[in-house]
Short mmCIF file of C-alpha atoms and ligand atoms in Angstrom, two decimals:
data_model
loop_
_atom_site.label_atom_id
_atom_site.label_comp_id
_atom_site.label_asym_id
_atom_site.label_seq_id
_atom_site.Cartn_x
_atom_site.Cartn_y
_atom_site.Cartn_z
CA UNK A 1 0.92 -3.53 -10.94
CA UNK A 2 0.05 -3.11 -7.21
CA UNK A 3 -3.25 -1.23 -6.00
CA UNK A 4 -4.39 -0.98 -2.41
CA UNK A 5 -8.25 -2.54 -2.85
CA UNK A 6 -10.74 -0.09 -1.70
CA UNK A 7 -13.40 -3.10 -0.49
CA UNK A 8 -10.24 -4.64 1.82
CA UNK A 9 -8.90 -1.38 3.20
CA UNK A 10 -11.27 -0.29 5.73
CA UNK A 11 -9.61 3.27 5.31
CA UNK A 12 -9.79 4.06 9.03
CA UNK A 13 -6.09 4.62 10.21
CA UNK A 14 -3.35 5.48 9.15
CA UNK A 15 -1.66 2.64 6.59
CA UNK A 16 1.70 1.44 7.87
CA UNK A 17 2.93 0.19 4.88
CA UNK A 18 3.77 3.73 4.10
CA UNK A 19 6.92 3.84 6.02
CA UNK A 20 7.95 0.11 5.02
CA UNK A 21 8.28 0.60 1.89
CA UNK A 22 11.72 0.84 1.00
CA UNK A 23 11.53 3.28 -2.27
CA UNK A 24 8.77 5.63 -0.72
CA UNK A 25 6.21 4.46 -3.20
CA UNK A 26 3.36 4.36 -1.26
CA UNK A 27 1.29 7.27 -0.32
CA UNK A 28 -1.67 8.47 2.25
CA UNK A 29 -3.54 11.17 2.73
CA UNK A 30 -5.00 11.09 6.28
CA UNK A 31 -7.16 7.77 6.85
CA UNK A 32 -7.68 7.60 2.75
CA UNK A 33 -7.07 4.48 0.56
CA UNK A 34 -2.99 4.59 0.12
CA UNK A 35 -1.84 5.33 -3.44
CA UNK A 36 1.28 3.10 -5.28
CA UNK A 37 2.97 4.81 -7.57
CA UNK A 38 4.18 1.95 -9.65
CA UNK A 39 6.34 3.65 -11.38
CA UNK A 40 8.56 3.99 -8.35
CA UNK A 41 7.50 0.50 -6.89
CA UNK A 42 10.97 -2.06 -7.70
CA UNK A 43 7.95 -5.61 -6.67
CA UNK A 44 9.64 -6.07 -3.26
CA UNK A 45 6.50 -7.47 -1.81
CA UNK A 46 7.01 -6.19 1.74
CA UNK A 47 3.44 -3.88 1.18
CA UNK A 48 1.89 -7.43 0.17
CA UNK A 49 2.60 -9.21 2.75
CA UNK A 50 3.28 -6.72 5.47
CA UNK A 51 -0.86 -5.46 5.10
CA UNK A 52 -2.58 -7.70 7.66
CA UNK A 53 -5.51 -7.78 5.88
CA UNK A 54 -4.21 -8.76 2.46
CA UNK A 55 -5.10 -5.35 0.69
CA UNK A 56 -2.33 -5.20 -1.38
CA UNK A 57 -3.04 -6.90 -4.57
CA UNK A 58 -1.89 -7.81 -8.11
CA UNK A 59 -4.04 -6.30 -10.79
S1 SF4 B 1 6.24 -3.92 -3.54
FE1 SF4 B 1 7.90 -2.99 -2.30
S2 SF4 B 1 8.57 -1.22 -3.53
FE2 SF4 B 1 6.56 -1.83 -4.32
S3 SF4 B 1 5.08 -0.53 -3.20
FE3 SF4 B 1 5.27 -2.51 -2.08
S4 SF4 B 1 6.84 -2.11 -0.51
FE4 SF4 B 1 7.04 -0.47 -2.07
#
């Protein structure tokens, strides 16, 4: 599954990953680590490699 890393994410704007995913699986509330609900998430990869800083990650 997908998780947003807390120690990569500097949590400090807001995360536009949320509006590329394509399924809406991604969530933020204000400047807070986003939230993927992989049970929603199909593995498109955009988040992955659309996060400049490489938050995204496998777990
Ligand atoms: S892999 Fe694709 S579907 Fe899954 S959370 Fe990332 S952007 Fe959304």
């Amino acid at each position: 599954m997908l998780v947003v890393d807390a120690n990569i994410c500097p949590q400090n704007h807001r995360c536009p990953l949320v509006h590329i995913c394509p399924v809406d699986a991604i969530s933020q509330v204000g400047y807070g680590l986003p939230v993927i609900d992989n049970d929603i998430c199909i593995q498109c990869g955009k988040c992955t490699r659309g996060c400049p800083l490489g938050a995204v990650v496998k777990v």
